[in-house]
């Protein structure tokens, strides 16, 4: 058997049309899939897709629920970056092909994160046997009464039990709270209650889209005070994570060095992450509609290099002269939720004084 580096050299030095196994159309593979009787809505994973036209051919036949992990692997290799797959979308473990997708991503040595709901302990043990996830994130919306009003009766108790299961299994845990005007006063009491139970506690500001449009964010002044309180509490509670880009305003005012912001580079929309839907539609950010192309149709490289993705990477034009911009950029999703054009309208909760 020829060594792995031989085939990597072939893939990187020859066009797809010059290799001996090239076919302009994967007709036989398409026929075999059609003979199974699978509906056009069936989930299909092209494991080892490479430069194959199978995905394009299946799209032409009307199939829509396709996943190509080799495209991500090739993209990461060509750009000399590490790849990670975060599996989310409400409760991703309910997807019938979740385990197959998880296994395929693990086999390609991607980092794996799960953003979902509490699951049976045995289900998590199955995934740990495949690959230990980098973390498992669950959501809480406040203290028990408020959380269960939002998420349903018993959710808080089920979640805290699940966090104990994760700790016993050695799985790193994260709790995410969506911050609103209604629960801002519960954030620090909740974090205190979770101390010793969760590895990391974070919050995201509400993006007022979808069902979130029925809720409201606190005022700019209230939010600025809250961040001061949060930073003070973080010095006492090691579980409190620092995430919101606007925290760098306070650090600058204090003469402290900045931190990496939301994704390590301020706003990372279409930079070090994209959101991918089951049909391949890609968005710059998973928190608001921000389409940049279709990975299944066009390939990840073309989507990443598209004009739309470039625009989102540039961020809000109203922030470009701000000295905090390299580690901030506000939140495009929050601006969108206020009805602003996110690429021109500044984050409405930004309290940086440019005078």
GROMACS .gro file of C-alpha atoms in nm:
model
  355
    1UNK     CA    1   0.000   0.000   0.000
    2UNK     CA    2   0.133   0.342  -0.094
    3UNK     CA    3   0.188   0.579   0.200
    4UNK     CA    4  -0.058   0.854   0.286
    5UNK     CA    5   0.179   1.134   0.180
    6UNK     CA    6   0.191   0.987  -0.173
    7UNK     CA    7  -0.182   1.036  -0.219
    8UNK     CA    8  -0.178   1.380  -0.058
    9UNK     CA    9   0.089   1.476  -0.312
   10UNK     CA   10  -0.129   1.345  -0.594
   11UNK     CA   11  -0.431   1.539  -0.469
   12UNK     CA   12  -0.239   1.865  -0.434
   13UNK     CA   13  -0.036   1.853  -0.758
   14UNK     CA   14  -0.287   1.716  -1.010
   15UNK     CA   15  -0.621   1.851  -1.120
   16UNK     CA   16  -0.919   1.617  -1.068
   17UNK     CA   17  -0.937   1.552  -1.442
   18UNK     CA   18  -0.578   1.416  -1.452
   19UNK     CA   19  -0.613   1.135  -1.197
   20UNK     CA   20  -0.686   0.786  -1.325
   21UNK     CA   21  -1.014   0.744  -1.137
   22UNK     CA   22  -1.171   1.067  -1.261
   23UNK     CA   23  -1.529   1.052  -1.385
   24UNK     CA   24  -1.720   1.351  -1.518
   25UNK     CA   25  -2.038   1.222  -1.355
   26UNK     CA   26  -2.087   0.963  -1.079
   27UNK     CA   27  -2.365   0.784  -1.265
   28UNK     CA   28  -2.321   0.442  -1.108
   29UNK     CA   29  -2.317   0.580  -0.754
   30UNK     CA   30  -2.628   0.785  -0.824
   31UNK     CA   31  -2.809   0.479  -0.965
   32UNK     CA   32  -2.717   0.269  -0.661
   33UNK     CA   33  -2.849   0.539  -0.425
   34UNK     CA   34  -3.170   0.570  -0.625
   35UNK     CA   35  -3.219   0.193  -0.614
   36UNK     CA   36  -3.230   0.202  -0.235
   37UNK     CA   37  -3.560   0.387  -0.257
   38UNK     CA   38  -3.445   0.666  -0.025
   39UNK     CA   39  -3.663   0.978  -0.046
   40UNK     CA   40  -3.512   1.303  -0.176
   41UNK     CA   41  -3.521   1.434   0.183
   42UNK     CA   42  -3.295   1.151   0.309
   43UNK     CA   43  -2.974   1.244   0.491
   44UNK     CA   44  -2.675   1.137   0.282
   45UNK     CA   45  -2.312   1.161   0.394
   46UNK     CA   46  -2.049   1.153   0.118
   47UNK     CA   47  -1.766   0.998   0.321
   48UNK     CA   48  -1.442   1.042   0.128
   49UNK     CA   49  -1.596   1.286  -0.118
   50UNK     CA   50  -1.270   1.443  -0.231
   51UNK     CA   51  -1.312   1.594  -0.577
   52UNK     CA   52  -1.600   1.360  -0.662
   53UNK     CA   53  -1.899   1.506  -0.845
   54UNK     CA   54  -2.139   1.280  -0.652
   55UNK     CA   55  -2.280   1.562  -0.440
   56UNK     CA   56  -2.338   1.782  -0.747
   57UNK     CA   57  -2.503   1.492  -0.928
   58UNK     CA   58  -2.730   1.415  -0.635
   59UNK     CA   59  -2.829   1.781  -0.611
   60UNK     CA   60  -2.918   1.768  -0.980
   61UNK     CA   61  -3.143   1.468  -0.909
   62UNK     CA   62  -3.324   1.657  -0.634
   63UNK     CA   63  -3.151   1.534  -0.317
   64UNK     CA   64  -3.097   1.814  -0.066
   65UNK     CA   65  -2.984   1.678   0.271
   66UNK     CA   66  -2.614   1.617   0.195
   67UNK     CA   67  -2.303   1.644   0.409
   68UNK     CA   68  -1.947   1.666   0.277
   69UNK     CA   69  -1.678   1.659   0.545
   70UNK     CA   70  -1.388   1.608   0.308
   71UNK     CA   71  -1.446   1.957   0.171
   72UNK     CA   72  -1.383   2.100   0.517
   73UNK     CA   73  -1.079   1.879   0.562
   74UNK     CA   74  -0.933   1.993   0.229
   75UNK     CA   75  -1.009   2.357   0.310
   76UNK     CA   76  -0.828   2.332   0.644
   77UNK     CA   77  -0.529   2.162   0.484
   78UNK     CA   78  -0.502   2.420   0.207
   79UNK     CA   79  -0.537   2.715   0.447
   80UNK     CA   80  -0.313   2.554   0.711
   81UNK     CA   81  -0.572   2.586   0.988
   82UNK     CA   82  -0.733   2.345   1.231
   83UNK     CA   83  -1.096   2.254   1.181
   84UNK     CA   84  -1.374   2.209   1.433
   85UNK     CA   85  -1.735   2.101   1.394
   86UNK     CA   86  -1.998   2.234   1.635
   87UNK     CA   87  -2.319   2.033   1.613
   88UNK     CA   88  -2.614   2.248   1.709
   89UNK     CA   89  -2.964   2.340   1.599
   90UNK     CA   90  -3.187   2.303   1.902
   91UNK     CA   91  -3.137   1.938   1.991
   92UNK     CA   92  -2.898   1.790   1.732
   93UNK     CA   93  -2.884   1.448   1.899
   94UNK     CA   94  -3.238   1.388   1.771
   95UNK     CA   95  -3.114   1.390   1.412
   96UNK     CA   96  -3.131   1.031   1.282
   97UNK     CA   97  -2.776   1.050   1.143
   98UNK     CA   98  -2.615   1.236   1.431
   99UNK     CA   99  -2.390   0.947   1.535
  100UNK     CA  100  -2.276   0.885   1.178
  101UNK     CA  101  -2.192   1.252   1.128
  102UNK     CA  102  -2.016   1.268   1.466
  103UNK     CA  103  -1.811   0.958   1.385
  104UNK     CA  104  -1.719   1.081   1.037
  105UNK     CA  105  -1.602   1.415   1.180
  106UNK     CA  106  -1.401   1.237   1.449
  107UNK     CA  107  -1.235   1.013   1.189
  108UNK     CA  108  -1.115   1.329   1.013
  109UNK     CA  109  -0.968   1.456   1.339
  110UNK     CA  110  -1.189   1.763   1.363
  111UNK     CA  111  -1.249   1.919   1.700
  112UNK     CA  112  -1.601   1.833   1.812
  113UNK     CA  113  -1.845   2.039   2.018
  114UNK     CA  114  -2.210   1.971   2.092
  115UNK     CA  115  -2.463   2.245   2.160
  116UNK     CA  116  -2.786   2.078   2.264
  117UNK     CA  117  -3.025   1.969   2.534
  118UNK     CA  118  -2.976   1.727   2.824
  119UNK     CA  119  -2.945   1.371   2.697
  120UNK     CA  120  -2.949   1.025   2.857
  121UNK     CA  121  -2.617   0.935   3.016
  122UNK     CA  122  -2.583   0.626   2.797
  123UNK     CA  123  -2.612   0.840   2.484
  124UNK     CA  124  -2.318   1.054   2.594
  125UNK     CA  125  -2.116   0.743   2.679
  126UNK     CA  126  -2.165   0.623   2.319
  127UNK     CA  127  -2.024   0.952   2.186
  128UNK     CA  128  -1.733   0.954   2.431
  129UNK     CA  129  -1.639   0.606   2.307
  130UNK     CA  130  -1.609   0.755   1.957
  131UNK     CA  131  -1.431   1.076   2.057
  132UNK     CA  132  -1.439   1.295   2.366
  133UNK     CA  133  -1.606   1.623   2.264
  134UNK     CA  134  -1.423   1.945   2.342
  135UNK     CA  135  -1.733   2.046   2.538
  136UNK     CA  136  -2.106   1.994   2.562
  137UNK     CA  137  -2.305   2.316   2.588
  138UNK     CA  138  -2.656   2.339   2.733
  139UNK     CA  139  -2.875   2.643   2.789
  140UNK     CA  140  -3.029   2.791   3.101
  141UNK     CA  141  -3.229   3.113   3.089
  142UNK     CA  142  -3.209   3.211   3.455
  143UNK     CA  143  -3.302   3.077   3.796
  144UNK     CA  144  -3.541   2.779   3.813
  145UNK     CA  145  -3.875   2.959   3.800
  146UNK     CA  146  -3.783   3.187   3.509
  147UNK     CA  147  -3.592   2.917   3.323
  148UNK     CA  148  -3.878   2.669   3.342
  149UNK     CA  149  -4.123   2.939   3.231
  150UNK     CA  150  -3.911   2.977   2.916
  151UNK     CA  151  -3.798   2.617   2.859
  152UNK     CA  152  -4.072   2.409   3.017
  153UNK     CA  153  -4.144   2.257   3.356
  154UNK     CA  154  -3.858   2.054   3.503
  155UNK     CA  155  -3.595   2.177   3.255
  156UNK     CA  156  -3.373   2.336   3.519
  157UNK     CA  157  -3.360   2.018   3.729
  158UNK     CA  158  -3.295   1.799   3.422
  159UNK     CA  159  -3.014   2.027   3.313
  160UNK     CA  160  -2.835   2.035   3.648
  161UNK     CA  161  -2.859   1.655   3.669
  162UNK     CA  162  -2.712   1.633   3.319
  163UNK     CA  163  -2.426   1.862   3.420
  164UNK     CA  164  -2.345   1.621   3.704
  165UNK     CA  165  -2.345   1.333   3.454
  166UNK     CA  166  -2.104   1.522   3.227
  167UNK     CA  167  -1.872   1.590   3.519
  168UNK     CA  168  -1.868   1.221   3.619
  169UNK     CA  169  -1.796   1.122   3.257
  170UNK     CA  170  -1.511   1.371   3.230
  171UNK     CA  171  -1.686   1.576   2.958
  172UNK     CA  172  -1.619   1.949   2.974
  173UNK     CA  173  -1.945   2.136   3.023
  174UNK     CA  174  -2.065   2.482   2.932
  175UNK     CA  175  -2.384   2.666   3.018
  176UNK     CA  176  -2.501   2.944   2.787
  177UNK     CA  177  -2.759   3.204   2.889
  178UNK     CA  178  -2.934   3.430   2.640
  179UNK     CA  179  -2.932   3.767   2.813
  180UNK     CA  180  -3.250   3.976   2.805
  181UNK     CA  181  -3.404   4.264   2.994
  182UNK     CA  182  -3.604   4.008   3.189
  183UNK     CA  183  -3.316   3.791   3.318
  184UNK     CA  184  -3.020   4.027   3.347
  185UNK     CA  185  -3.063   4.036   3.724
  186UNK     CA  186  -3.049   3.656   3.745
  187UNK     CA  187  -2.717   3.604   3.566
  188UNK     CA  188  -2.483   3.635   3.863
  189UNK     CA  189  -2.707   3.446   4.110
  190UNK     CA  190  -2.735   3.164   3.854
  191UNK     CA  191  -2.359   3.158   3.803
  192UNK     CA  192  -2.312   3.130   4.179
  193UNK     CA  193  -2.555   2.840   4.192
  194UNK     CA  194  -2.365   2.660   3.913
  195UNK     CA  195  -2.021   2.705   4.067
  196UNK     CA  196  -1.854   2.368   4.101
  197UNK     CA  197  -2.112   2.210   3.871
  198UNK     CA  198  -2.017   2.359   3.534
  199UNK     CA  199  -1.676   2.423   3.381
  200UNK     CA  200  -1.769   2.742   3.195
  201UNK     CA  201  -2.065   2.977   3.218
  202UNK     CA  202  -2.123   3.231   2.941
  203UNK     CA  203  -2.395   3.458   2.816
  204UNK     CA  204  -2.489   3.585   2.472
  205UNK     CA  205  -2.700   3.893   2.424
  206UNK     CA  206  -3.038   3.825   2.271
  207UNK     CA  207  -3.060   3.859   1.894
  208UNK     CA  208  -3.415   3.985   1.847
  209UNK     CA  209  -3.500   3.763   1.552
  210UNK     CA  210  -3.752   3.480   1.524
  211UNK     CA  211  -3.914   3.410   1.860
  212UNK     CA  212  -3.653   3.639   2.016
  213UNK     CA  213  -3.830   3.936   1.855
  214UNK     CA  214  -4.089   3.913   2.135
  215UNK     CA  215  -3.824   3.984   2.400
  216UNK     CA  216  -3.614   4.291   2.473
  217UNK     CA  217  -3.256   4.376   2.566
  218UNK     CA  218  -3.161   4.604   2.856
  219UNK     CA  219  -3.071   4.967   2.792
  220UNK     CA  220  -2.716   5.061   2.696
  221UNK     CA  221  -2.659   5.217   3.039
  222UNK     CA  222  -2.793   4.916   3.227
  223UNK     CA  223  -2.584   4.682   3.018
  224UNK     CA  224  -2.265   4.879   3.079
  225UNK     CA  225  -2.327   4.861   3.455
  226UNK     CA  226  -2.397   4.489   3.429
  227UNK     CA  227  -2.064   4.423   3.255
  228UNK     CA  228  -1.881   4.603   3.537
  229UNK     CA  229  -2.062   4.383   3.789
  230UNK     CA  230  -1.994   4.072   3.582
  231UNK     CA  231  -1.619   4.138   3.562
  232UNK     CA  232  -1.604   4.196   3.936
  233UNK     CA  233  -1.787   3.868   4.001
  234UNK     CA  234  -1.561   3.683   3.754
  235UNK     CA  235  -1.268   3.756   3.981
  236UNK     CA  236  -1.441   3.549   4.250
  237UNK     CA  237  -1.612   3.277   4.046
  238UNK     CA  238  -1.378   3.079   3.814
  239UNK     CA  239  -1.672   2.943   3.614
  240UNK     CA  240  -1.762   3.286   3.475
  241UNK     CA  241  -1.634   3.310   3.119
  242UNK     CA  242  -1.545   3.634   2.941
  243UNK     CA  243  -1.701   3.646   2.594
  244UNK     CA  244  -1.886   3.963   2.493
  245UNK     CA  245  -1.681   4.191   2.268
  246UNK     CA  246  -1.796   4.505   2.451
  247UNK     CA  247  -1.603   4.396   2.761
  248UNK     CA  248  -1.294   4.522   2.581
  249UNK     CA  249  -1.426   4.876   2.615
  250UNK     CA  250  -1.404   4.845   2.993
  251UNK     CA  251  -1.061   4.683   2.976
  252UNK     CA  252  -0.935   4.968   2.761
  253UNK     CA  253  -1.076   5.225   3.003
  254UNK     CA  254  -0.898   5.046   3.287
  255UNK     CA  255  -0.569   5.031   3.098
  256UNK     CA  256  -0.587   4.651   3.092
  257UNK     CA  257  -0.485   4.439   2.791
  258UNK     CA  258  -0.772   4.326   2.570
  259UNK     CA  259  -0.894   3.971   2.545
  260UNK     CA  260  -0.989   3.798   2.220
  261UNK     CA  261  -1.357   3.885   2.227
  262UNK     CA  262  -1.636   3.656   2.116
  263UNK     CA  263  -1.428   3.424   1.896
  264UNK     CA  264  -1.068   3.519   1.971
  265UNK     CA  265  -1.064   3.795   1.708
  266UNK     CA  266  -1.359   4.006   1.815
  267UNK     CA  267  -1.653   3.928   1.588
  268UNK     CA  268  -1.560   3.615   1.394
  269UNK     CA  269  -1.851   3.617   1.148
  270UNK     CA  270  -1.740   3.443   0.825
  271UNK     CA  271  -1.382   3.456   0.955
  272UNK     CA  272  -1.310   3.169   1.190
  273UNK     CA  273  -1.656   3.018   1.180
  274UNK     CA  274  -1.959   2.986   0.955
  275UNK     CA  275  -2.302   2.840   1.024
  276UNK     CA  276  -2.402   2.552   0.797
  277UNK     CA  277  -2.760   2.433   0.743
  278UNK     CA  278  -2.848   2.074   0.642
  279UNK     CA  279  -2.893   2.167   0.275
  280UNK     CA  280  -2.549   2.329   0.259
  281UNK     CA  281  -2.668   2.689   0.293
  282UNK     CA  282  -2.399   2.884   0.477
  283UNK     CA  283  -2.438   3.192   0.696
  284UNK     CA  284  -2.177   3.426   0.837
  285UNK     CA  285  -2.332   3.391   1.185
  286UNK     CA  286  -2.577   3.139   1.323
  287UNK     CA  287  -2.765   3.403   1.523
  288UNK     CA  288  -2.924   3.593   1.235
  289UNK     CA  289  -2.991   3.553   0.860
  290UNK     CA  290  -2.655   3.623   0.695
  291UNK     CA  291  -2.631   3.406   0.381
  292UNK     CA  292  -2.294   3.380   0.211
  293UNK     CA  293  -2.348   3.089  -0.030
  294UNK     CA  294  -2.406   2.716  -0.042
  295UNK     CA  295  -2.123   2.480   0.054
  296UNK     CA  296  -2.279   2.175  -0.110
  297UNK     CA  297  -2.332   2.354  -0.440
  298UNK     CA  298  -2.020   2.574  -0.453
  299UNK     CA  299  -1.768   2.424  -0.211
  300UNK     CA  300  -1.639   2.574   0.112
  301UNK     CA  301  -1.346   2.760  -0.044
  302UNK     CA  302  -1.570   2.945  -0.290
  303UNK     CA  303  -1.816   3.034  -0.014
  304UNK     CA  304  -1.542   3.155   0.220
  305UNK     CA  305  -1.384   3.366  -0.055
  306UNK     CA  306  -1.714   3.510  -0.175
  307UNK     CA  307  -1.789   3.881  -0.175
  308UNK     CA  308  -2.066   3.829   0.079
  309UNK     CA  309  -1.833   3.654   0.325
  310UNK     CA  310  -1.570   3.922   0.273
  311UNK     CA  311  -1.826   4.189   0.362
  312UNK     CA  312  -1.917   4.019   0.688
  313UNK     CA  313  -1.549   3.975   0.777
  314UNK     CA  314  -1.506   4.349   0.731
  315UNK     CA  315  -1.774   4.401   0.993
  316UNK     CA  316  -1.967   4.718   1.062
  317UNK     CA  317  -1.829   5.019   0.873
  318UNK     CA  318  -1.928   5.237   1.168
  319UNK     CA  319  -1.672   5.055   1.384
  320UNK     CA  320  -1.370   5.071   1.153
  321UNK     CA  321  -1.216   5.384   1.303
  322UNK     CA  322  -1.266   5.258   1.660
  323UNK     CA  323  -0.940   5.165   1.839
  324UNK     CA  324  -1.114   4.865   2.000
  325UNK     CA  325  -1.229   4.725   1.665
  326UNK     CA  326  -0.959   4.452   1.623
  327UNK     CA  327  -1.091   4.275   1.933
  328UNK     CA  328  -1.451   4.392   1.918
  329UNK     CA  329  -1.678   4.486   1.631
  330UNK     CA  330  -1.983   4.468   1.853
  331UNK     CA  331  -2.247   4.211   1.765
  332UNK     CA  332  -2.388   4.210   1.413
  333UNK     CA  333  -2.681   3.991   1.522
  334UNK     CA  334  -2.784   4.238   1.791
  335UNK     CA  335  -2.772   4.525   1.541
  336UNK     CA  336  -2.985   4.321   1.300
  337UNK     CA  337  -3.237   4.253   1.575
  338UNK     CA  338  -3.279   4.628   1.628
  339UNK     CA  339  -3.370   4.665   1.262
  340UNK     CA  340  -3.034   4.809   1.159
  341UNK     CA  341  -2.822   4.714   0.860
  342UNK     CA  342  -2.549   4.526   1.053
  343UNK     CA  343  -2.270   4.616   0.811
  344UNK     CA  344  -2.329   4.988   0.861
  345UNK     CA  345  -2.519   5.035   1.187
  346UNK     CA  346  -2.319   5.010   1.510
  347UNK     CA  347  -2.418   4.772   1.787
  348UNK     CA  348  -2.689   4.974   1.972
  349UNK     CA  349  -2.554   4.867   2.312
  350UNK     CA  350  -2.200   4.990   2.240
  351UNK     CA  351  -2.103   5.242   2.506
  352UNK     CA  352  -1.757   5.342   2.379
  353UNK     CA  353  -1.714   5.720   2.401
  354UNK     CA  354  -1.541   5.845   2.088
  355UNK     CA  355  -1.551   6.210   2.188
   0.00000   0.00000   0.00000
